[in-house]
């Protein structure tokens, strides 16, 4: 089933309709008008007695002036900020592409045909749609200019890419105005990617290969097209991509591109309000935050290299976004896979921070601070830390990258990931997509089989929650207290409260669920692949030891003691660290049943003989660990 067929099947499902209604109800008028405009263009433009493709082609000036110095300098800076492993991976991909094999999203397609590239072959269009979007966005060009310092280092790859560009320019199927063009090769987001990669590739090859003139011509007409198709209707990170693409195109074409530069700056200034008070991007995905931040860093560096004044809004985003990333950076330096996030699609965290330093964006942050506006809270410090996701879902009009992860935690011990979020397998509305967004995929509590916020399709989100959170310290104990209520005439009603306490080398998590009807309440903990979970019964109560599978099992990284649950079991769950990549990992589930239940667990860096929680039915007042009592601060 194609992505389109799958979406149609989802939209005709009766359970989807209320979620679709809530999603559409929260959309802004500009979004709805944009959808209508794009639909109308797709219907009307192919039937007009005008060759739209030739109209754009005639816009390209004869004797096009090309000034690559600014983009070349920025690309060199970006390349030098990458780690050795990342550059090696780019060189390997570039070499494979030179032989006709292109790999995106863990799927390889052989596209080197004797009669040219079939840009819309069945293999290219095979789900997921994101594969074709990256291919038509010319993302393969980045493997050359980020992997190699000079084009002379990979002549076969440069020759292959030159042939592909010629094929793109001359192919009937890639012409502007063909049927469905705005959902195919001329999707404005793909056009934005194409412009950025072409701009960097053009600046990188210089005049050494003969491809610069053709690439510049393709780039110019793409920029002219994008200027007429800015994604104000989509907004979010798409708008940021549009702005940077026009800014880079403008810097390459000097006088002809002046208007594109101004439009790109205007778009990026307008989009600066997507960043919250703590510097985080409002879609609340660490991956998209890094992507958006890197675009602003590039914009700042580009304008500075051209001797232009940098608008304060762009500088503010660059500085606050960098500060946010420094504070969010986990002990292992890799992205927290919270909401829609995977490894390998954005700059690595440390590479992005090096890029900020290299373009002159300084941050005073020392890291590991809580980020209230985005809703991310650290409990602990150094190599042993717990991250709590206590924030709202993404913006009401852009819910697509949000997950049901209310008060979910992730945990690092001795700098290693132990308890992990799930990541994202794909964006098509498949079972794996539904699972990765579901509450069952996150380290939090679920009442019955209810999704706290109804989800459906690829990006639909139903009636939202309004969580309240308090994070503070009292009597030397750091604590988090979050709660939400699910209510509504057509929804199952219940409330969930999660309190987390941290002192020295232990974390106590205590959940309270109150509902109108009795049901099982399940607390899940998904464990990093490569970590073994062993059940220990040599103490006064069962506990679970978490140790590296290839390490010393007598010296676990952490010990977990269930508290008040009716049962605690170990099984397995799926983990999606990259698009289209699934792994199996251990999963610990604790369950209690009733209309009003309280239970939890204590996580410690070392084994404990006995643990008991003192509470009065509503308030947790203290905890006894190995017969040592510790009073806990009131969180009301």
XYZ file of C-alpha atoms in Angstrom:
636
model
C 0.000 0.000 0.000
C 1.368 3.432 -0.943
C 1.687 6.269 1.560
C -1.232 8.018 -0.165
C -3.480 4.941 -0.041
C -2.548 4.414 3.589
C -3.483 7.988 4.446
C -6.820 7.708 2.641
C -7.606 4.514 4.560
C -6.808 6.281 7.821
C -8.947 9.299 7.008
C -12.009 7.196 6.204
C -11.733 5.340 9.510
C -14.504 6.338 11.965
C -12.059 6.602 14.874
C -9.935 9.023 12.878
C -12.678 11.545 12.177
C -12.778 13.174 15.661
C -8.970 13.415 15.687
C -9.022 14.936 12.210
C -11.658 17.419 13.361
C -9.574 18.536 16.332
C -6.463 18.832 14.158
C -8.214 20.948 11.528
C -10.001 23.047 14.163
C -6.659 24.139 15.589
C -5.145 25.055 12.229
C -4.617 28.715 11.390
C -6.536 30.396 8.580
C -3.318 30.868 6.593
C -2.755 27.121 6.658
C -6.243 26.332 5.382
C -6.025 28.973 2.663
C -2.619 27.621 1.645
C -3.973 24.089 1.317
C -6.764 25.397 -0.882
C -4.331 27.463 -2.960
C -1.958 24.552 -3.513
C -4.810 22.220 -4.430
C -6.131 24.776 -6.928
C -2.699 25.303 -8.498
C -2.247 21.565 -8.971
C -5.587 21.354 -10.730
C -5.294 24.465 -12.877
C -1.621 24.935 -13.832
C -1.161 21.633 -15.755
C -4.188 22.466 -17.910
C -3.175 26.015 -18.796
C -2.087 26.760 -22.397
C 1.183 28.077 -20.974
C 4.485 26.250 -20.629
C 5.146 27.035 -16.975
C 8.519 25.350 -17.062
C 9.685 27.514 -19.957
C 8.325 30.590 -18.182
C 10.653 29.938 -15.258
C 13.518 29.003 -17.569
C 13.253 32.359 -19.333
C 13.739 34.072 -15.976
C 17.356 32.909 -15.868
C 19.548 35.809 -17.084
C 22.027 35.254 -19.871
C 25.574 35.636 -18.619
C 24.500 34.778 -15.092
C 26.922 36.285 -12.532
C 27.887 33.763 -9.876
C 29.653 34.647 -6.601
C 30.435 31.502 -4.593
C 32.890 32.889 -2.032
C 30.417 33.425 0.814
C 28.760 30.004 0.558
C 32.115 28.301 0.004
C 33.533 29.825 3.170
C 30.509 28.844 5.235
C 30.513 25.299 3.824
C 34.173 24.906 4.725
C 33.415 26.024 8.273
C 30.523 23.572 8.544
C 32.605 20.700 7.200
C 35.401 21.356 9.705
C 32.911 21.125 12.580
C 31.982 17.545 11.737
C 33.566 14.624 13.524
C 35.851 12.173 11.745
C 33.271 9.369 11.782
C 30.629 11.605 10.217
C 32.939 12.733 7.422
C 33.993 9.134 6.797
C 30.341 8.129 6.483
C 29.754 10.927 3.967
C 32.750 9.804 1.893
C 31.474 6.231 1.859
C 28.036 7.367 0.706
C 29.626 9.602 -1.955
C 31.651 6.684 -3.274
C 28.560 4.467 -3.405
C 26.643 7.190 -5.216
C 29.424 7.445 -7.769
C 28.628 3.806 -8.575
C 24.898 4.547 -8.816
C 23.643 3.507 -5.366
C 21.825 6.031 -3.179
C 20.974 5.311 0.457
C 18.513 7.340 2.502
C 16.514 6.197 5.516
C 18.334 2.840 5.609
C 17.059 1.938 2.125
C 19.347 1.746 -0.914
C 18.131 2.336 -4.481
C 20.238 1.771 -7.593
C 19.498 4.740 -9.816
C 22.373 4.673 -12.317
C 20.638 3.764 -15.598
C 22.314 3.816 -19.015
C 19.654 6.166 -20.387
C 19.690 8.516 -17.376
C 18.097 8.746 -13.950
C 14.464 7.744 -13.630
C 13.511 10.379 -11.054
C 10.046 8.923 -10.548
C 10.734 5.211 -10.797
C 8.743 2.813 -8.653
C 11.802 2.314 -6.445
C 12.152 6.060 -5.851
C 8.458 6.481 -5.125
C 8.208 3.389 -2.934
C 7.236 4.305 0.638
C 8.310 6.159 2.589
C 7.634 9.402 0.735
C 10.478 10.988 2.680
C 12.948 8.959 0.584
C 11.806 10.606 -2.651
C 11.725 14.009 -0.927
C 15.379 13.700 0.082
C 16.361 12.358 -3.339
C 14.588 15.181 -5.163
C 16.063 17.568 -2.613
C 19.531 16.541 -3.943
C 20.666 15.595 -0.459
C 23.173 13.218 -2.035
C 25.259 16.266 -3.023
C 26.103 16.830 0.646
C 28.024 13.569 0.758
C 30.594 15.070 -1.609
C 30.983 18.586 -0.236
C 30.915 17.525 3.440
C 32.994 14.387 3.015
C 35.773 15.834 0.862
C 37.717 19.082 1.066
C 38.098 19.348 -2.721
C 36.232 17.909 -5.740
C 39.500 16.442 -7.064
C 39.338 13.925 -4.222
C 36.243 12.198 -5.688
C 36.186 12.694 -9.477
C 33.902 9.722 -10.148
C 31.299 11.059 -7.735
C 31.464 14.583 -9.157
C 31.103 13.188 -12.680
C 28.099 11.092 -11.653
C 26.429 14.038 -9.922
C 27.087 16.227 -12.984
C 25.300 13.655 -15.149
C 22.391 13.535 -12.707
C 21.998 17.321 -12.789
C 21.980 17.305 -16.588
C 19.393 14.566 -16.510
C 17.229 16.498 -14.053
C 17.374 19.641 -16.177
C 16.435 17.847 -19.382
C 13.870 15.301 -18.169
C 10.220 15.872 -19.093
C 9.069 14.362 -15.799
C 10.852 17.020 -13.728
C 9.288 19.973 -15.525
C 7.350 22.555 -13.554
C 3.620 22.278 -14.155
C 3.291 18.548 -14.799
C 0.432 16.694 -13.121
C 0.886 16.593 -9.363
C 4.099 18.647 -9.526
C 3.510 20.326 -6.131
C 3.334 16.920 -4.463
C 6.276 15.492 -6.377
C 9.589 17.014 -7.390
C 8.378 20.577 -6.849
C 7.176 20.249 -3.303
C 8.437 23.566 -1.856
C 10.213 21.788 0.992
C 12.117 19.607 -1.508
C 12.879 22.725 -3.573
C 14.359 24.363 -0.470
C 16.624 21.381 0.177
C 17.590 21.329 -3.504
C 18.607 24.989 -3.421
C 20.734 24.645 -0.281
C 22.557 21.548 -1.532
C 23.037 22.999 -5.022
C 24.351 26.251 -3.556
C 26.932 24.449 -1.434
C 27.838 22.036 -4.245
C 28.282 24.882 -6.753
C 30.524 26.774 -4.360
C 32.515 23.617 -3.607
C 33.206 22.517 -7.226
C 34.280 26.056 -8.237
C 35.164 26.135 -11.955
C 37.062 22.881 -11.988
C 34.482 20.487 -13.390
C 32.332 22.343 -15.883
C 29.189 21.553 -13.875
C 29.034 24.921 -12.125
C 27.206 26.726 -14.945
C 24.460 24.104 -15.252
C 24.056 23.798 -11.481
C 23.787 27.577 -11.170
C 21.083 27.664 -13.837
C 19.078 24.933 -12.091
C 19.561 26.730 -8.799
C 18.373 30.071 -10.163
C 15.089 28.740 -11.554
C 14.472 26.785 -8.349
C 14.924 29.959 -6.320
C 12.557 31.838 -8.626
C 9.992 29.068 -8.119
C 10.406 28.979 -4.335
C 9.974 32.748 -4.071
C 6.465 32.197 -5.493
C 5.716 29.172 -3.293
C 6.907 30.028 0.229
C 5.251 27.635 2.674
C 3.403 30.137 4.825
C 0.587 27.590 4.814
C 2.764 24.903 6.414
C 4.878 27.069 8.695
C 7.097 25.435 11.294
C 10.495 24.134 10.247
C 9.433 24.205 6.571
C 9.293 27.990 6.652
C 12.803 28.137 8.117
C 14.068 25.920 5.285
C 12.435 28.259 2.745
C 14.048 31.313 4.319
C 17.572 29.917 4.385
C 17.287 28.579 0.815
C 16.365 32.012 -0.541
C 19.084 33.678 1.540
C 21.793 31.372 0.161
C 20.514 31.702 -3.406
C 20.582 35.470 -3.051
C 24.174 35.447 -1.802
C 25.285 33.488 -4.891
C 23.744 35.751 -7.505
C 24.571 39.178 -6.099
C 22.493 41.787 -7.975
C 19.984 39.311 -9.405
C 19.525 37.705 -6.011
C 19.108 40.821 -3.880
C 15.360 40.366 -3.568
C 15.775 36.722 -2.585
C 18.201 37.723 0.143
C 15.751 40.269 1.510
C 12.868 37.787 1.330
C 14.951 35.108 3.055
C 15.860 37.500 5.876
C 12.226 38.554 6.252
C 11.065 34.920 6.459
C 13.699 34.034 9.068
C 12.861 37.110 11.127
C 9.159 36.199 11.055
C 9.945 32.572 11.922
C 12.045 33.584 14.916
C 8.874 33.527 17.026
C 8.909 29.723 16.636
C 11.551 29.658 19.368
C 10.340 29.614 22.962
C 11.578 31.671 25.907
C 14.235 29.055 26.779
C 15.504 28.953 23.181
C 13.874 25.653 22.204
C 12.029 25.236 18.908
C 8.285 25.147 19.482
C 7.732 21.756 17.815
C 9.607 20.333 20.852
C 11.647 17.790 18.936
C 15.380 17.898 19.743
C 16.104 16.762 16.183
C 14.120 19.576 14.587
C 15.606 22.025 17.074
C 19.115 21.161 15.846
C 17.998 21.400 12.214
C 16.329 24.788 12.732
C 19.205 26.130 14.832
C 21.791 25.111 12.242
C 19.819 27.088 9.600
C 19.958 30.226 11.723
C 23.666 29.740 12.394
C 24.228 29.499 8.643
C 22.161 32.626 8.031
C 24.107 34.629 10.624
C 27.453 33.521 9.198
C 26.354 34.213 5.610
C 25.226 37.756 6.374
C 28.386 38.495 8.353
C 30.601 37.246 5.532
C 28.766 39.581 3.164
C 29.299 42.522 5.487
C 25.585 42.889 6.137
C 23.977 43.816 9.421
C 22.474 40.760 11.089
C 18.926 41.379 12.354
C 18.686 41.097 16.131
C 15.972 38.444 15.783
C 18.395 36.111 13.970
C 21.131 36.685 16.528
C 18.710 36.085 19.397
C 17.619 32.747 17.917
C 21.217 31.697 17.274
C 22.297 32.536 20.826
C 19.260 31.275 22.739
C 18.958 28.168 20.541
C 22.613 27.348 21.186
C 22.133 27.911 24.919
C 19.135 25.558 24.849
C 21.142 22.849 23.095
C 24.036 23.118 25.561
C 21.603 22.712 28.459
C 19.754 19.805 26.826
C 22.941 17.945 25.837
C 22.902 14.512 27.586
C 25.944 12.898 29.208
C 26.686 10.833 26.086
C 26.413 13.881 23.818
C 23.758 12.331 21.558
C 20.261 13.600 20.871
C 17.512 12.631 23.304
C 15.093 10.819 20.982
C 12.084 12.699 22.346
C 9.012 13.224 20.155
C 9.864 12.838 16.444
C 13.633 12.439 16.617
C 16.223 10.003 15.270
C 19.970 9.883 14.863
C 21.592 10.741 11.545
C 19.152 13.300 10.126
C 20.408 16.436 11.896
C 23.900 17.560 12.788
C 25.230 15.661 15.805
C 24.791 17.718 18.977
C 28.485 18.409 19.487
C 29.016 19.226 15.804
C 26.193 21.781 15.996
C 27.730 23.330 19.122
C 31.134 23.486 17.416
C 29.434 25.140 14.440
C 27.930 27.773 16.741
C 31.365 28.485 18.198
C 32.940 28.621 14.739
C 30.469 31.242 13.451
C 30.928 33.354 16.573
C 27.878 32.427 18.640
C 28.923 32.147 22.251
C 26.836 30.670 25.047
C 27.398 31.078 28.764
C 25.611 27.828 29.603
C 27.444 25.066 31.399
C 24.727 22.552 30.550
C 22.199 20.339 32.376
C 19.769 23.114 33.304
C 16.010 22.625 33.244
C 14.143 24.210 30.343
C 10.747 25.315 31.586
C 9.287 26.786 28.396
C 9.968 23.597 26.425
C 9.153 21.371 29.395
C 12.424 19.463 29.755
C 13.725 18.959 33.291
C 17.013 17.452 34.470
C 17.184 15.640 37.813
C 20.758 14.847 38.737
C 24.062 16.112 37.432
C 27.221 14.984 35.699
C 27.196 11.476 34.234
C 24.117 10.320 36.211
C 21.002 12.168 35.121
C 17.298 11.752 34.480
C 15.480 13.838 31.851
C 11.739 14.391 32.337
C 9.483 15.528 29.493
C 6.890 17.609 31.320
C 5.890 20.071 28.627
C 2.940 20.687 26.396
C 2.597 18.974 23.046
C 3.845 20.945 20.073
C 1.953 24.044 18.876
C -1.778 23.478 18.481
C -1.702 24.277 14.756
C 1.355 22.025 14.134
C 0.869 18.845 16.204
C 2.533 16.478 13.735
C 5.795 15.792 15.573
C 4.220 15.369 19.032
C 4.002 12.087 20.922
C 1.954 10.866 23.892
C 4.904 11.153 26.257
C 3.389 13.031 29.191
C 5.949 12.983 32.065
C 8.078 10.358 30.305
C 11.633 9.939 31.555
C 14.967 8.953 30.037
C 18.007 8.076 32.133
C 21.800 8.012 31.858
C 24.134 6.264 34.332
C 27.890 6.644 34.202
C 27.382 8.517 30.933
C 25.530 5.616 29.281
C 21.896 5.466 28.195
C 19.905 3.058 30.302
C 16.249 4.069 29.915
C 15.442 5.375 26.461
C 12.629 6.879 24.487
C 11.544 5.060 21.337
C 12.549 7.318 18.445
C 10.677 7.335 15.142
C 10.479 4.644 12.476
C 8.742 6.629 9.744
C 6.103 9.287 9.050
C 3.716 7.148 6.973
C 0.563 6.178 8.946
C 1.661 2.605 9.658
C 1.498 0.491 12.810
C 5.088 1.448 13.655
C 4.209 5.129 13.318
C 1.222 4.730 15.614
C 3.289 2.797 18.142
C 6.131 5.328 18.271
C 3.645 8.133 19.037
C 1.618 6.093 21.552
C 1.869 6.273 25.313
C 2.963 2.617 25.363
C 6.208 3.565 23.604
C 7.289 5.957 26.359
C 8.575 5.645 29.912
C 5.406 6.807 31.611
C 2.038 5.564 32.880
C -0.985 4.435 30.893
C -4.533 4.076 32.233
C -6.237 1.062 30.658
C -5.625 1.125 26.922
C -6.379 4.843 26.646
C -4.220 7.284 24.723
C -4.028 10.484 26.817
C -4.352 12.469 23.592
C -6.039 10.612 20.710
C -3.636 10.092 17.791
C -4.199 8.956 14.237
C -2.752 9.118 10.743
C 0.777 10.393 10.350
C 0.366 13.671 12.191
C -3.169 13.988 13.591
C -3.661 14.855 17.256
C -6.954 15.006 19.145
C -8.101 17.004 22.145
C -5.018 18.203 23.971
C -4.059 18.129 27.636
C -3.029 21.020 29.847
C -0.360 19.660 32.214
C 0.864 21.636 35.202
C 4.417 21.196 36.400
C 6.505 22.293 39.340
C 10.243 21.624 39.614
C 12.261 22.795 42.597
C 14.464 21.727 45.489
C 13.604 21.348 49.171
C 15.566 20.007 52.118
C 18.381 19.093 49.745
C 16.087 16.940 47.581
C 15.394 17.899 43.974
C 11.845 17.144 42.878
C 9.472 17.247 39.911
C 5.698 17.300 40.318
C 3.506 17.073 37.195
C -0.175 16.394 36.717
C -2.834 16.446 34.038
C -6.506 15.538 33.782
C -8.144 13.951 30.779
C -11.724 15.093 30.585
C -14.435 15.818 28.081
C -17.922 14.659 27.270
C -16.785 12.037 24.734
C -13.549 10.958 26.438
C -12.727 8.544 29.239
C -11.907 10.708 32.234
C -8.971 10.233 34.584
C -6.073 12.152 36.099
C -2.389 11.296 36.347
C 0.136 12.775 38.736
C 3.845 11.918 38.638
C 6.245 12.942 41.394
C 9.974 12.376 41.062
C 12.512 12.900 43.850
C 16.293 12.868 43.500
C 18.905 12.769 46.236
C 22.503 11.593 46.064
C 22.497 8.502 43.820
C 18.799 7.582 43.712
C 15.597 8.674 41.956
C 12.132 7.875 43.351
C 9.241 7.966 40.862
C 5.722 7.867 42.321
C 2.555 7.805 40.183
C -1.034 8.434 41.227
C -3.957 7.735 38.874
C -7.585 8.545 39.739
C -10.365 7.533 37.384
C -14.126 7.132 37.202
C -13.781 3.407 36.491
C -11.431 0.668 37.657
C -8.828 -0.391 35.089
C -5.241 -1.666 34.934
C -2.625 1.083 35.211
C 0.736 0.267 33.637
C 4.088 1.973 34.122
C 6.590 1.055 31.391
C 10.351 1.444 31.244
C 12.101 0.812 27.933
C 15.745 -0.155 28.295
C 18.569 0.727 25.914
C 19.580 -2.138 23.574
C 22.742 -3.749 24.853
C 21.631 -3.459 28.487
C 20.530 -6.636 30.253
C 17.769 -6.667 32.886
C 18.251 -9.349 35.528
C 15.709 -10.177 38.242
C 17.223 -10.395 41.722
C 15.435 -11.996 44.696
C 18.240 -12.099 47.248
C 16.895 -9.045 49.091
C 13.728 -8.457 51.112
C 11.908 -7.484 47.898
C 12.389 -8.172 44.184
C 14.611 -5.820 42.252
C 15.980 -5.547 38.738
C 19.642 -5.009 37.917
C 20.574 -3.143 34.742
C 24.026 -4.007 33.413
C 25.839 -3.781 30.099
C 25.398 -7.046 28.195
C 29.145 -7.231 27.572
C 30.124 -5.920 31.019
C 30.413 -7.164 34.571
C 26.998 -8.336 35.750
C 28.222 -8.249 39.346
C 28.656 -4.481 39.046
C 25.387 -3.203 37.493
C 24.980 0.311 36.186
C 21.734 0.739 38.103
C 19.268 -1.111 40.297
C 15.479 -0.709 40.143
C 13.018 -1.637 42.900
C 9.244 -1.695 42.117
C 7.096 -0.173 44.879
C 3.408 -0.887 45.404
C 2.758 -2.541 42.033
C 0.687 -5.713 41.772
C 3.134 -7.182 39.268
C 6.438 -6.411 37.579
C 7.504 -8.243 34.423
C 10.260 -8.086 31.830
C 9.493 -8.428 28.121
C 10.734 -6.699 24.955
C 9.761 -3.669 22.891
C 10.829 -1.998 19.670
C 13.342 0.818 19.384
C 13.715 3.114 16.360
C 17.029 4.996 16.650
C 17.042 5.834 12.924
C 14.377 6.136 10.262
C 13.377 2.689 8.971
C 15.564 0.873 11.511
C 14.011 -1.294 14.235
C 15.804 -2.948 17.152
C 14.607 -5.089 20.042
C 15.284 -4.033 23.619
C 14.203 -5.063 27.133
C 11.042 -3.546 28.611
C 10.044 -3.531 32.273
C 6.304 -3.193 33.029
C 4.737 -2.573 36.446
C 0.968 -2.812 36.854
C -1.662 -2.027 39.482
C -5.440 -1.993 39.114
C -8.247 0.095 40.557
C -10.088 3.399 40.356
C -7.455 5.110 42.481
C -3.972 3.608 42.444
C -0.556 4.688 43.680
C 2.684 2.926 42.930
C 6.155 3.626 41.647
C 9.786 2.582 41.670
C 13.180 3.570 42.991
C 16.152 3.717 40.645
C 19.561 3.684 42.272
C 23.131 3.606 41.059
C 23.815 0.677 43.428
C 21.802 -2.298 44.684
C 19.507 -1.765 47.688
C 18.391 -4.388 50.211
C 15.046 -2.791 51.031
C 13.009 0.251 49.999
C 9.703 1.542 51.407
C 7.715 4.693 50.654
C 5.773 6.548 53.336
C 2.630 8.325 52.160
C -0.702 9.329 53.590
C -2.838 8.398 50.610
C -2.131 11.644 48.776
C 1.239 13.036 49.805
C 4.563 11.211 49.705
C 6.303 12.162 52.940
C 9.422 10.002 53.056
C 11.353 6.997 51.831
C 13.336 4.360 53.718
C 16.320 2.955 51.845
C 18.252 0.145 53.510
C 16.698 1.176 56.851
C 17.805 4.766 56.424
C 14.863 7.173 56.459
C 14.816 10.282 54.276
C 12.009 12.809 54.599
C 10.780 14.243 51.319
C 9.752 17.851 50.688
C 6.102 18.723 50.192
C 5.429 19.317 46.505
C 2.051 21.002 46.811
